Tab-separated table of C-alpha atoms and ligand atoms in Angstrom:
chain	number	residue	atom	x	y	z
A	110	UNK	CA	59.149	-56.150	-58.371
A	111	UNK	CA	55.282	-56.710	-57.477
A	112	UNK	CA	53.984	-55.022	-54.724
A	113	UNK	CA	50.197	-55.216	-53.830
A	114	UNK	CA	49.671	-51.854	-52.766
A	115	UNK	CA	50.723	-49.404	-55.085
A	116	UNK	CA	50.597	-45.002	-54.349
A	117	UNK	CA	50.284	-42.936	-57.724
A	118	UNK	CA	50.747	-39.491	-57.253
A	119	UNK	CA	51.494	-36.409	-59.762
A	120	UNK	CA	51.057	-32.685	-60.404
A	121	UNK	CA	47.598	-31.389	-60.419
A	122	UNK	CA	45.695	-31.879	-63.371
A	123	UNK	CA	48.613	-34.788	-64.908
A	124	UNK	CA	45.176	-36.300	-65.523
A	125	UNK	CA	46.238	-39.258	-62.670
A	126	UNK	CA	42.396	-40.045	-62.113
A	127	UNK	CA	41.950	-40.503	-65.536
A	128	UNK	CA	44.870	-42.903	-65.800
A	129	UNK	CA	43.316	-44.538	-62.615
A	130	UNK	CA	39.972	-44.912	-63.789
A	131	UNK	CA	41.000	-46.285	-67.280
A	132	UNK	CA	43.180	-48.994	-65.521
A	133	UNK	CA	40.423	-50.141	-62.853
A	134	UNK	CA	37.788	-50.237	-65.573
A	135	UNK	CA	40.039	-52.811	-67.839
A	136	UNK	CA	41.433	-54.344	-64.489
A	137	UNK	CA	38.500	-54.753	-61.955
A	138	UNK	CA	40.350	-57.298	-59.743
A	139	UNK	CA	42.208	-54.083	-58.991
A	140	UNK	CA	40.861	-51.638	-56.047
A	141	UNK	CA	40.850	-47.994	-55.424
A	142	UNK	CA	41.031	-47.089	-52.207
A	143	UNK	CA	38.488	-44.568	-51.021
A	144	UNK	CA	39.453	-41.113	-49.362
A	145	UNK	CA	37.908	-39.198	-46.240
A	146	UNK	CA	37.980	-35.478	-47.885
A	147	UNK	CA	36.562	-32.231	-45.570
A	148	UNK	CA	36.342	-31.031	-48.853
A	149	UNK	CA	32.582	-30.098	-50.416
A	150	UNK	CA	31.426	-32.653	-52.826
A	151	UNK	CA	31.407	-31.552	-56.573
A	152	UNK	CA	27.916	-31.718	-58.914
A	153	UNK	CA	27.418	-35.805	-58.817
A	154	UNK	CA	30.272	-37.146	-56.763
A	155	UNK	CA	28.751	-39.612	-54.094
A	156	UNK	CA	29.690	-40.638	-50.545
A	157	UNK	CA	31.255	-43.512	-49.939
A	158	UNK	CA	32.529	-44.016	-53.501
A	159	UNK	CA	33.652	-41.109	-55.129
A	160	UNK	CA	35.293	-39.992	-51.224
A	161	UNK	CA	34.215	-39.844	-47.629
A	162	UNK	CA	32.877	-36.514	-47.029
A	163	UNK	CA	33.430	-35.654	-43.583
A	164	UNK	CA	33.635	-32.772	-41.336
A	165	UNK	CA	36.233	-31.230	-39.483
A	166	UNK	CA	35.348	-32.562	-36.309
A	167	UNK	CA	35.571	-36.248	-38.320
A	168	UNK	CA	38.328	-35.645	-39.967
A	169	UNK	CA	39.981	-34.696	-36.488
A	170	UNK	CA	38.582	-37.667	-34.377
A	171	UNK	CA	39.632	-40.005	-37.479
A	172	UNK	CA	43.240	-38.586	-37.037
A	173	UNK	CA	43.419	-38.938	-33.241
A	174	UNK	CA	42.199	-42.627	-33.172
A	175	UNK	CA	44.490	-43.575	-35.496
A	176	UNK	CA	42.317	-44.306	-38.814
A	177	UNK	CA	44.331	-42.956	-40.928
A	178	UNK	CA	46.895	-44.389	-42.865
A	179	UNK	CA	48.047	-40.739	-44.411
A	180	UNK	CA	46.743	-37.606	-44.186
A	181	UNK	CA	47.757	-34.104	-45.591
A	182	UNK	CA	45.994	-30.759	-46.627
A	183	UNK	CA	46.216	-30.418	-50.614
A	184	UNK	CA	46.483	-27.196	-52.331
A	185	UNK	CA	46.507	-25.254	-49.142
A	186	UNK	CA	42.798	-25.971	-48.217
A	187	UNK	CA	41.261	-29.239	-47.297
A	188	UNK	CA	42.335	-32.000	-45.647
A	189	UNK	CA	42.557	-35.163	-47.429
A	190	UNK	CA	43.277	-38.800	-45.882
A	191	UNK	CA	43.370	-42.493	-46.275
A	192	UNK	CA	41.141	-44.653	-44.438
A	193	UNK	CA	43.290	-47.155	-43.154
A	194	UNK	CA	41.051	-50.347	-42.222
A	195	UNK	CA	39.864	-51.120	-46.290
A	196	UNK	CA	43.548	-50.857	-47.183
A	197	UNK	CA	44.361	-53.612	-44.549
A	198	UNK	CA	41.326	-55.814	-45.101
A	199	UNK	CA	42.045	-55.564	-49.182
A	200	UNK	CA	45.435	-56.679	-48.612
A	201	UNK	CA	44.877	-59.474	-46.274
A	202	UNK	CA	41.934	-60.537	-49.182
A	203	UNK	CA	45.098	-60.938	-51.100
A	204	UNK	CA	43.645	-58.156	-53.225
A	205	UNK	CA	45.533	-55.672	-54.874
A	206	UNK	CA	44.755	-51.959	-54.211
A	207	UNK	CA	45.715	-48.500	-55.546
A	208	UNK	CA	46.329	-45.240	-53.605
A	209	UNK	CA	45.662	-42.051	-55.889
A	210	UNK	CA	46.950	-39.249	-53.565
A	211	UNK	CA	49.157	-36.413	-53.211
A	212	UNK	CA	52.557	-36.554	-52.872
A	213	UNK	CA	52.821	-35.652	-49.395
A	214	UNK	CA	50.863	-38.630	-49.128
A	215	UNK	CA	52.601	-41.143	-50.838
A	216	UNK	CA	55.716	-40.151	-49.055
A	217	UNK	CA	53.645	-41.237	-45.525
A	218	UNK	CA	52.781	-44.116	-46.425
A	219	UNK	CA	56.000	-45.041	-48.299
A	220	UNK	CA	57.417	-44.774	-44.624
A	221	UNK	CA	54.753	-46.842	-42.764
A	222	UNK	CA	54.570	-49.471	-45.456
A	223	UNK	CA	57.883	-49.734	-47.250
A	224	UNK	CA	56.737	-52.485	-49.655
A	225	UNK	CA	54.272	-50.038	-51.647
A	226	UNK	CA	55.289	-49.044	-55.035
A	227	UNK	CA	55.369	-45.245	-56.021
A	228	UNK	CA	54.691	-44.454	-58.760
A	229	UNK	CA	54.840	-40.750	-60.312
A	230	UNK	CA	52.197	-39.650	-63.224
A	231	UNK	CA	54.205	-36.851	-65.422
A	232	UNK	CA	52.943	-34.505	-68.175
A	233	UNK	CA	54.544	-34.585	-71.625
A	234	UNK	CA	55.695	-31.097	-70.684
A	235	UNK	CA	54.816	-27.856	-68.593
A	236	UNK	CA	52.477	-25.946	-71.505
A	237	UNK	CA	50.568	-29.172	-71.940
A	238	UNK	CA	49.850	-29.261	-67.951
A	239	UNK	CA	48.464	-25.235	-67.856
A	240	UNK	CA	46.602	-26.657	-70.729
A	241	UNK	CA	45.094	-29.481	-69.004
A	242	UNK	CA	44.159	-27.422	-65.902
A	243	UNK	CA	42.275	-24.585	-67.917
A	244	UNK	CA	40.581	-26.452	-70.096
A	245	UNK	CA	39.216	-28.714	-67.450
A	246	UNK	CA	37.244	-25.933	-66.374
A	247	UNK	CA	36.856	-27.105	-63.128
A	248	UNK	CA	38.601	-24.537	-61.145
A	249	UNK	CA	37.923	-20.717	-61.206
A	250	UNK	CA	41.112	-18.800	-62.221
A	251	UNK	CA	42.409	-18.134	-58.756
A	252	UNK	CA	42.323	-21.852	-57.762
A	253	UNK	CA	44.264	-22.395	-60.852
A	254	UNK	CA	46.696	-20.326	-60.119
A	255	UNK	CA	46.998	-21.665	-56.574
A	256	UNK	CA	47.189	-25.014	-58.327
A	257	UNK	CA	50.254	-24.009	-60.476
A	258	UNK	CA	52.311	-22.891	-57.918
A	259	UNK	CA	51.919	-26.375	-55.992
A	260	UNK	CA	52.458	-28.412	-59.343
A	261	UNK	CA	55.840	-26.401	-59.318
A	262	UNK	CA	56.652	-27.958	-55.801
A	263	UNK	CA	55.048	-31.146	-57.071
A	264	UNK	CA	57.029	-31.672	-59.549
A	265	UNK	CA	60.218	-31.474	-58.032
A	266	UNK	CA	59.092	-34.161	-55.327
A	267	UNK	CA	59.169	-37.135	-58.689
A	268	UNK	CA	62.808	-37.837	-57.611
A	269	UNK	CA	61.390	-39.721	-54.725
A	270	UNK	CA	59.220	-42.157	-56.205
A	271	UNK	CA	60.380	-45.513	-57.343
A	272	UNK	CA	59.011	-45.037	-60.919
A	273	UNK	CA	57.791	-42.243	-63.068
A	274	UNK	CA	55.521	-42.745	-66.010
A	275	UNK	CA	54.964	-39.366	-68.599
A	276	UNK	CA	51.264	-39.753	-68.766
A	277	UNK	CA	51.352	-38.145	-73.117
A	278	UNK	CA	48.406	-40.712	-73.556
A	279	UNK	CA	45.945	-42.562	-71.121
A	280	UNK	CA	45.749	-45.838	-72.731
A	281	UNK	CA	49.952	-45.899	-72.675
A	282	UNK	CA	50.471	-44.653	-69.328
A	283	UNK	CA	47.392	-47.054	-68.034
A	284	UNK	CA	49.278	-50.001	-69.332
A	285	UNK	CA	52.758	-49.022	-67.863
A	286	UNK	CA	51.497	-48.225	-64.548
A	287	UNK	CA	49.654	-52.267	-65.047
A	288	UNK	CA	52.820	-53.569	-65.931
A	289	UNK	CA	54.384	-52.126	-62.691
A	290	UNK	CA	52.236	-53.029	-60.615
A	291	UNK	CA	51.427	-56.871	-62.132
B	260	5GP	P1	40.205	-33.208	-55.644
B	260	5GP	O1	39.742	-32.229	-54.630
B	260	5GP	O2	40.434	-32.573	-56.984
B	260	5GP	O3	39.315	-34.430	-55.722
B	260	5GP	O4	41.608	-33.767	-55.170
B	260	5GP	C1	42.648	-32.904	-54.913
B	260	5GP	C2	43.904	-33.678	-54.603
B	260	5GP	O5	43.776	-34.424	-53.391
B	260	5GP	C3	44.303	-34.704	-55.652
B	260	5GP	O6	45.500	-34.271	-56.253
B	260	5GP	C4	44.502	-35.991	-54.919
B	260	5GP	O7	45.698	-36.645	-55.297
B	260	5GP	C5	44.562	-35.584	-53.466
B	260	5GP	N1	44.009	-36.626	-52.621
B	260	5GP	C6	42.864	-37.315	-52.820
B	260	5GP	N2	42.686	-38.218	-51.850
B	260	5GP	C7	43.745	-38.123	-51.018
B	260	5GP	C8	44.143	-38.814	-49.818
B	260	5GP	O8	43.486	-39.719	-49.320
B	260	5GP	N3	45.293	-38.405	-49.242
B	260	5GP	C9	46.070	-37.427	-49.755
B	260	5GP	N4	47.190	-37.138	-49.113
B	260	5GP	N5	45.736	-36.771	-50.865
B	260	5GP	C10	44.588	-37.103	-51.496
């Protein structure tokens, strides 16, 4: 089945923006939706196209008029949602758009739009995802930890998206999440 709008969510550090980015740079009919985060932004991430940075007080008003599609704190710390007007206008373009968001997430808007396809990013195996997070480097050792024990919960959520995909290389698991989604 071919679905327009498509939700890919995973375990932290399954390397899901990775896959993402490799897909929209071969595939640049295809569009990323952009996130509102109250998070701070990181060294040489930019707003309006890496995410929204907002405040609380944004974040709140965005959430009480309705501008969200989703919305859902991540790792037990900032709030993270998806602005819901782009995802409308790109699908009434005819366009075809992709979500990259938690799981909690992709189970909201699952409900509100049933035809989006989920779609699950895996690691090869456990190891090889505590080797991805520490060797990122770009969370101190406590926010790692705090990262593992969500992947744990994460991880047992897969069973409720429509495909998984084990992401062992980025070129592979760019080109089966395509053929999903085309
Ligand atoms: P980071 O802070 O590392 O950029 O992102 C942390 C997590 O937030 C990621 O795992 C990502 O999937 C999730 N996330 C990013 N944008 C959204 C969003 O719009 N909604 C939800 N629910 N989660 C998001």
């Amino acid at each position: 089945m071919s679905s327009r709008l498509a939700v890919i969510a995973g375990p932290t550090a399954v390397g899901k923006g990775t896959v993402v980015r490799h897909l929209l740079s071969t595939h640049p009919e295809i569009k990323l939706s952009v996130s509102a985060t109250t998070r701070e932004p990181r060294p040489g991430e930019i707003d309006g196209k890496d995410y929204f940075f907002w405040s609380q007080d944004r974040f709140d008003a965005a959430i009480a008029n309705q501008e969200l599609l989703e919305y859902a704190t991540v790792h037990g710390l900032n709030r993270y949602g998806t602005p819901k007007a782009p995802v409308l206008a790109a699908l009434a373009r005819g366009e075809k758009i992709v979500l990259e968001i938690d799981i909690q997430g992709a189970m909201q808007v699952k409900r509100a739009m049933p035809e989006a396809l989920t779609i699950f990013i895996l690691p090869p195996s456990w190891e090889e995802l505590v080797r991805r997070l520490s060797t990122r480097g770009t969370e101190d050792a406590a926010e790692q930890a705090k990262r593992l024990q969500t992947a744990v919960v994460e991880l047992a959520a897969a069973e409720h998206f429509e495909h998984t995909v084990i992401n062992d290389d980025v070129d592979k698991c760019a080109n089966k999440v395509l053929q999903l989604i085309t």
